[in-house]
PDB file of C-alpha atoms in Angstrom:
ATOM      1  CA  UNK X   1      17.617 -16.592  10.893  1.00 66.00           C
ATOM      2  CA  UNK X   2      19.863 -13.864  12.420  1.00 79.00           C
ATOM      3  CA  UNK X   3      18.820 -11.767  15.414  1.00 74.00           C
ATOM      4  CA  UNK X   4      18.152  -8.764  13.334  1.00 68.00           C
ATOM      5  CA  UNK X   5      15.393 -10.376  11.124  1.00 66.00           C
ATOM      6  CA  UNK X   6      13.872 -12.057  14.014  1.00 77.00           C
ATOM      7  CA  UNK X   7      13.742  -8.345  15.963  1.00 71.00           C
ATOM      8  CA  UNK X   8      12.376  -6.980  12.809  1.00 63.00           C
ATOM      9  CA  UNK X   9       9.488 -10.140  12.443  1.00 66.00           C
ATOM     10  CA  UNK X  10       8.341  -9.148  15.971  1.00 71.00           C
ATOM     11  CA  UNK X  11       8.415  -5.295  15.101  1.00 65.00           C
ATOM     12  CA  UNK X  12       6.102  -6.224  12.563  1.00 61.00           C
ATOM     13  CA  UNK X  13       3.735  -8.367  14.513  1.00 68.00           C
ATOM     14  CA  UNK X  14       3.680  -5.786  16.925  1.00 64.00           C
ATOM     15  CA  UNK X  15       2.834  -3.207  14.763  1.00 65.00           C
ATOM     16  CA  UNK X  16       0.024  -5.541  12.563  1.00 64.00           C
ATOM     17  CA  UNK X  17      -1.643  -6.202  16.250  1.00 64.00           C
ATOM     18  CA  UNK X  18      -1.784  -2.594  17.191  1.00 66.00           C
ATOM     19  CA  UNK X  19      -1.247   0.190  14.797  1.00 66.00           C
ATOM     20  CA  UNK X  20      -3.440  -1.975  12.050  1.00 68.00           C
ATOM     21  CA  UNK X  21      -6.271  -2.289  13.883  1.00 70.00           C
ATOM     22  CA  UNK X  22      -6.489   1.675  14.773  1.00 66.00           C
ATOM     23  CA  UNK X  23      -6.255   2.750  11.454  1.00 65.00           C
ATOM     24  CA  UNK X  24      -8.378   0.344   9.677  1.00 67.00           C
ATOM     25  CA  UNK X  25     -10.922   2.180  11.780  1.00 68.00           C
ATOM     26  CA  UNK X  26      -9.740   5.530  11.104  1.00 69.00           C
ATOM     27  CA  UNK X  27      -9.847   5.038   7.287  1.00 68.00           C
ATOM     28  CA  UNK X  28     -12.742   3.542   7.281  1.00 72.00           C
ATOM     29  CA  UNK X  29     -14.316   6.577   8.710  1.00 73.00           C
ATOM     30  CA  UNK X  30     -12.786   8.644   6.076  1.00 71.00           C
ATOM     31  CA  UNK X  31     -10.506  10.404   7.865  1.00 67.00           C
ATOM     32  CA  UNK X  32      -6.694  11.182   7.892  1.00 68.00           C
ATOM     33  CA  UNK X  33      -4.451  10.585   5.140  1.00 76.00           C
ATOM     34  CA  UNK X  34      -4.059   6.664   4.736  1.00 89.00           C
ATOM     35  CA  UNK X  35      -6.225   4.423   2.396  1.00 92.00           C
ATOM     36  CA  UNK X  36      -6.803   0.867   2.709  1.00 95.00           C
ATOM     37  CA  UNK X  37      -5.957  -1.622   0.175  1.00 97.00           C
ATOM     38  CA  UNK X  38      -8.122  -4.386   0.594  1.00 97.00           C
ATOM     39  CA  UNK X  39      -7.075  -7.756  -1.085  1.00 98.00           C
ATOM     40  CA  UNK X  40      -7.957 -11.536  -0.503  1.00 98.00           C
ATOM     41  CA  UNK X  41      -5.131 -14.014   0.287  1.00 97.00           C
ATOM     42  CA  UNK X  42      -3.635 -16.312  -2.374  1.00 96.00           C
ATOM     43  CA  UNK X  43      -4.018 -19.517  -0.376  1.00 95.00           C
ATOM     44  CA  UNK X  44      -6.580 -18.904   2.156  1.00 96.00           C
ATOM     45  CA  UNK X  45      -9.169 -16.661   0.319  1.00 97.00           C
ATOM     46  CA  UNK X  46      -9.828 -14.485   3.552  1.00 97.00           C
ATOM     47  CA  UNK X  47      -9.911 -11.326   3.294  1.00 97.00           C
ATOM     48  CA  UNK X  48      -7.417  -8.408   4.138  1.00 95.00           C
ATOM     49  CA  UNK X  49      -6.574  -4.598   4.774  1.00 93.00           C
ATOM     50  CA  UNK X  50      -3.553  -3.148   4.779  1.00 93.00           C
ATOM     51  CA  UNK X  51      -3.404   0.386   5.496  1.00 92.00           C
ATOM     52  CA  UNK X  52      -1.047   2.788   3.783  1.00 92.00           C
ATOM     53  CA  UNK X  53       0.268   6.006   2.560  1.00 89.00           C
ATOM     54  CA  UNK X  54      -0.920   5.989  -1.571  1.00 95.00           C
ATOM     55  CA  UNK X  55      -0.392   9.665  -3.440  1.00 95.00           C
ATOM     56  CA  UNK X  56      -2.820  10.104  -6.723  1.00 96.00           C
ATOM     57  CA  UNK X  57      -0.968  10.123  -9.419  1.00 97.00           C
ATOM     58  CA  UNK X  58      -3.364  11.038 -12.278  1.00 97.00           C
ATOM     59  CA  UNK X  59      -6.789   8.396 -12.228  1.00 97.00           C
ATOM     60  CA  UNK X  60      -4.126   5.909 -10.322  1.00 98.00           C
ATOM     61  CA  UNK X  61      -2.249   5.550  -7.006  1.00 98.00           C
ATOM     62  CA  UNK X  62       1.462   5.172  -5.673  1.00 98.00           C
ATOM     63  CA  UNK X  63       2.456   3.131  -2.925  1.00 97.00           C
ATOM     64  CA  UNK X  64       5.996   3.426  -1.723  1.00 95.00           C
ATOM     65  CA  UNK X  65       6.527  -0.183  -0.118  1.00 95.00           C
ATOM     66  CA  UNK X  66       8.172   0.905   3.500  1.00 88.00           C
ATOM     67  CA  UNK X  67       8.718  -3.166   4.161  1.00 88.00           C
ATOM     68  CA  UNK X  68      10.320  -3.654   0.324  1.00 92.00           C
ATOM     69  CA  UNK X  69       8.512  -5.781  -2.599  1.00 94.00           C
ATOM     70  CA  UNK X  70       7.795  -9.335  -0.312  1.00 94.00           C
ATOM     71  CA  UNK X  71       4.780  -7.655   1.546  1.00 94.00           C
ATOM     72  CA  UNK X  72       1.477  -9.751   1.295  1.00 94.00           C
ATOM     73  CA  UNK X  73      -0.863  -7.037   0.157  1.00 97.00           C
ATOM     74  CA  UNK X  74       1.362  -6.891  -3.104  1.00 98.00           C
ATOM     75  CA  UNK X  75       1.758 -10.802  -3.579  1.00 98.00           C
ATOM     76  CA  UNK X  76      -1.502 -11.228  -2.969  1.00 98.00           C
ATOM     77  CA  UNK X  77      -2.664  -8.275  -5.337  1.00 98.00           C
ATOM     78  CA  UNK X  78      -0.364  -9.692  -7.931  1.00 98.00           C
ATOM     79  CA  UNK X  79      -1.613 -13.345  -7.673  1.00 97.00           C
ATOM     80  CA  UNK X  80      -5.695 -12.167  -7.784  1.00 97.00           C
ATOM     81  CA  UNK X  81      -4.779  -9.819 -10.764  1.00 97.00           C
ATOM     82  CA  UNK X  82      -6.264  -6.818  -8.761  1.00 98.00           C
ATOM     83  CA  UNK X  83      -7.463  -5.544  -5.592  1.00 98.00           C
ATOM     84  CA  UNK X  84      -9.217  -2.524  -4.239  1.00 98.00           C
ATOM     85  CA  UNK X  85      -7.929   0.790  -2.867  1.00 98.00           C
ATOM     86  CA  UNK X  86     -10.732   2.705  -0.279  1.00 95.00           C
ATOM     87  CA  UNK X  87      -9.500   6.321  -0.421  1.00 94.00           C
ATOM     88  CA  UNK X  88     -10.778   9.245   1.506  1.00 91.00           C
ATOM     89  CA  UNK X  89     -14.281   7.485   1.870  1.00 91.00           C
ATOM     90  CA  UNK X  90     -14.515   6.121  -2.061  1.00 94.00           C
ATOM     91  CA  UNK X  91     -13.673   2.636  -3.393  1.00 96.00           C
ATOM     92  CA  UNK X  92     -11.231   1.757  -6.540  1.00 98.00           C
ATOM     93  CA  UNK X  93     -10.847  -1.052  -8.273  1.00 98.00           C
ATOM     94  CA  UNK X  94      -7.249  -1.778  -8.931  1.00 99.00           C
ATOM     95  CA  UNK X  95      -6.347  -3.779 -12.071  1.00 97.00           C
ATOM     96  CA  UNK X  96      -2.895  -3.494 -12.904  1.00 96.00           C
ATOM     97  CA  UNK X  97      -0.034  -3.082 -10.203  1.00 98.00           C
ATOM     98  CA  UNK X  98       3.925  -1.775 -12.029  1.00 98.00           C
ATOM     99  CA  UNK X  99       6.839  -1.037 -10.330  1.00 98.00           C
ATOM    100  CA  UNK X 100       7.500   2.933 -10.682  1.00 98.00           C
ATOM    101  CA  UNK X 101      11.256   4.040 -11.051  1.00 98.00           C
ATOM    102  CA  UNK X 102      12.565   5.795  -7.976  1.00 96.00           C
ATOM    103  CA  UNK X 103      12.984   9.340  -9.025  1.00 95.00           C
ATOM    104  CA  UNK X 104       9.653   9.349 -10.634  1.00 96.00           C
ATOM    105  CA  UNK X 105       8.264   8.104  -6.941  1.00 96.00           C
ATOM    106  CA  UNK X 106       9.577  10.677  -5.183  1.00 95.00           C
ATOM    107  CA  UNK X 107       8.462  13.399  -7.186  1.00 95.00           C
ATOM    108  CA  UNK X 108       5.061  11.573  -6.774  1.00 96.00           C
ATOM    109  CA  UNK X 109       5.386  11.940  -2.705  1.00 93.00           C
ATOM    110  CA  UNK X 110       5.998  15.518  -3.189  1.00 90.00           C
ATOM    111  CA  UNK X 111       7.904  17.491  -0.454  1.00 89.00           C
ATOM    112  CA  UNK X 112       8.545  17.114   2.292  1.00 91.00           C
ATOM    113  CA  UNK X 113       7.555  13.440   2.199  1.00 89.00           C
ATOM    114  CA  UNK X 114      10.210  12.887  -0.995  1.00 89.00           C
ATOM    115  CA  UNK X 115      12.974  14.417   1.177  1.00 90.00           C
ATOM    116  CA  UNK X 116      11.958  11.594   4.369  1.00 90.00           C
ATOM    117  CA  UNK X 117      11.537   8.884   1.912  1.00 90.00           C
ATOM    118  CA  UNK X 118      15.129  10.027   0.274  1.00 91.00           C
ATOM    119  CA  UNK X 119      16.583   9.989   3.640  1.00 92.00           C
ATOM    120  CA  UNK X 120      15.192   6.834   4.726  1.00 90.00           C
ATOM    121  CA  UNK X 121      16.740   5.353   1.228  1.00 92.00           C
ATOM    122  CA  UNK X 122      13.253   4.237   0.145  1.00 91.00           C
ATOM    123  CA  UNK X 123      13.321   2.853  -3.471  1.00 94.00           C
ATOM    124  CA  UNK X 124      10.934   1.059  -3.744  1.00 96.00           C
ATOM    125  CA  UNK X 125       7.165   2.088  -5.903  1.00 97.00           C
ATOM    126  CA  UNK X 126       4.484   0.130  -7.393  1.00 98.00           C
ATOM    127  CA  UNK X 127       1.556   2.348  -8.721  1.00 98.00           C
ATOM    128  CA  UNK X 128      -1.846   0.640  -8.746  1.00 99.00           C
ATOM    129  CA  UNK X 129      -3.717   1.407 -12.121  1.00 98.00           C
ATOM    130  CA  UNK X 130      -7.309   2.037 -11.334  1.00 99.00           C
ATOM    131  CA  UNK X 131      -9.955   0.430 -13.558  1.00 98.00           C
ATOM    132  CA  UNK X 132     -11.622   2.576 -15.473  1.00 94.00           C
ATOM    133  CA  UNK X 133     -15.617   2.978 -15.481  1.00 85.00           C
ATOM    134  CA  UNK X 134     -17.721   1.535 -17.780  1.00 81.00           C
ATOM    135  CA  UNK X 135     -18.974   4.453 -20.392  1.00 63.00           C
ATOM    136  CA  UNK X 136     -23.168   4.487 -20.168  1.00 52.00           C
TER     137      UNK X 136
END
């Protein structure tokens, strides 16, 4: 392990101890512009939330993965075959998860968030196909 990943582990610790916590709450009230995806471990059943930054893209969502494609929310989606998104006070089931090609997940983030995530070299989408209802 080289110093950089183990700096980078701790970062993340850091910021799953503090940040996480604070907006879980936040969310869960409904307010400010993250959602939660909510998803239950592959080997230990518990479960999670994760918040993040998901744009609507149609009936779906698009998650631009800040910590690239080995995060647990998206191994763990992937291995339950779905999860659910709680957005701006309403719950989605999530069936489906695809990678999205990067210019079409910028254009999704919109400016000026496109121009940051361009910056930043972020190439990395996955949109989360909601489940449709049920017709009566």
């Amino acid at each position: 392990m080289t110093a950089g990943s183990t700096i980078r582990r701790g970062w993340f610790r850091l910021l799953k101890a503090t940040v996480n916590p604070v907006a879980v709450a936040v969310v869960r009230r409904g307010w400010g512009p993250l959602s939660l995806v909510r998803h239950t471990g592959r080997r230990t059943g518990a479960q999670y939330e994760t918040p993040m930054l998901l744009v609507r893209v149609g009936p779906d969502f698009l998650a631009e993965l800040t910590y690239g494609p080995d995060v647990a929310w998206l191994r763990n989606t992937l291995a339950a075959g779905g999860c659910t998104v709680l957005h701006r006070g309403v719950t989605y089931p999530i069936g489906r998860v695809e990678p999205v090609p990067p210019s079409a997940g910028l254009a999704a983030f919109g400016h000026p968030a496109a121009l940051v995530l361009r910056l930043a070299r972020r190439r990395d989408f996955r949109r989360l196909h909601v489940v449709p209802e049920k017709g009566l």
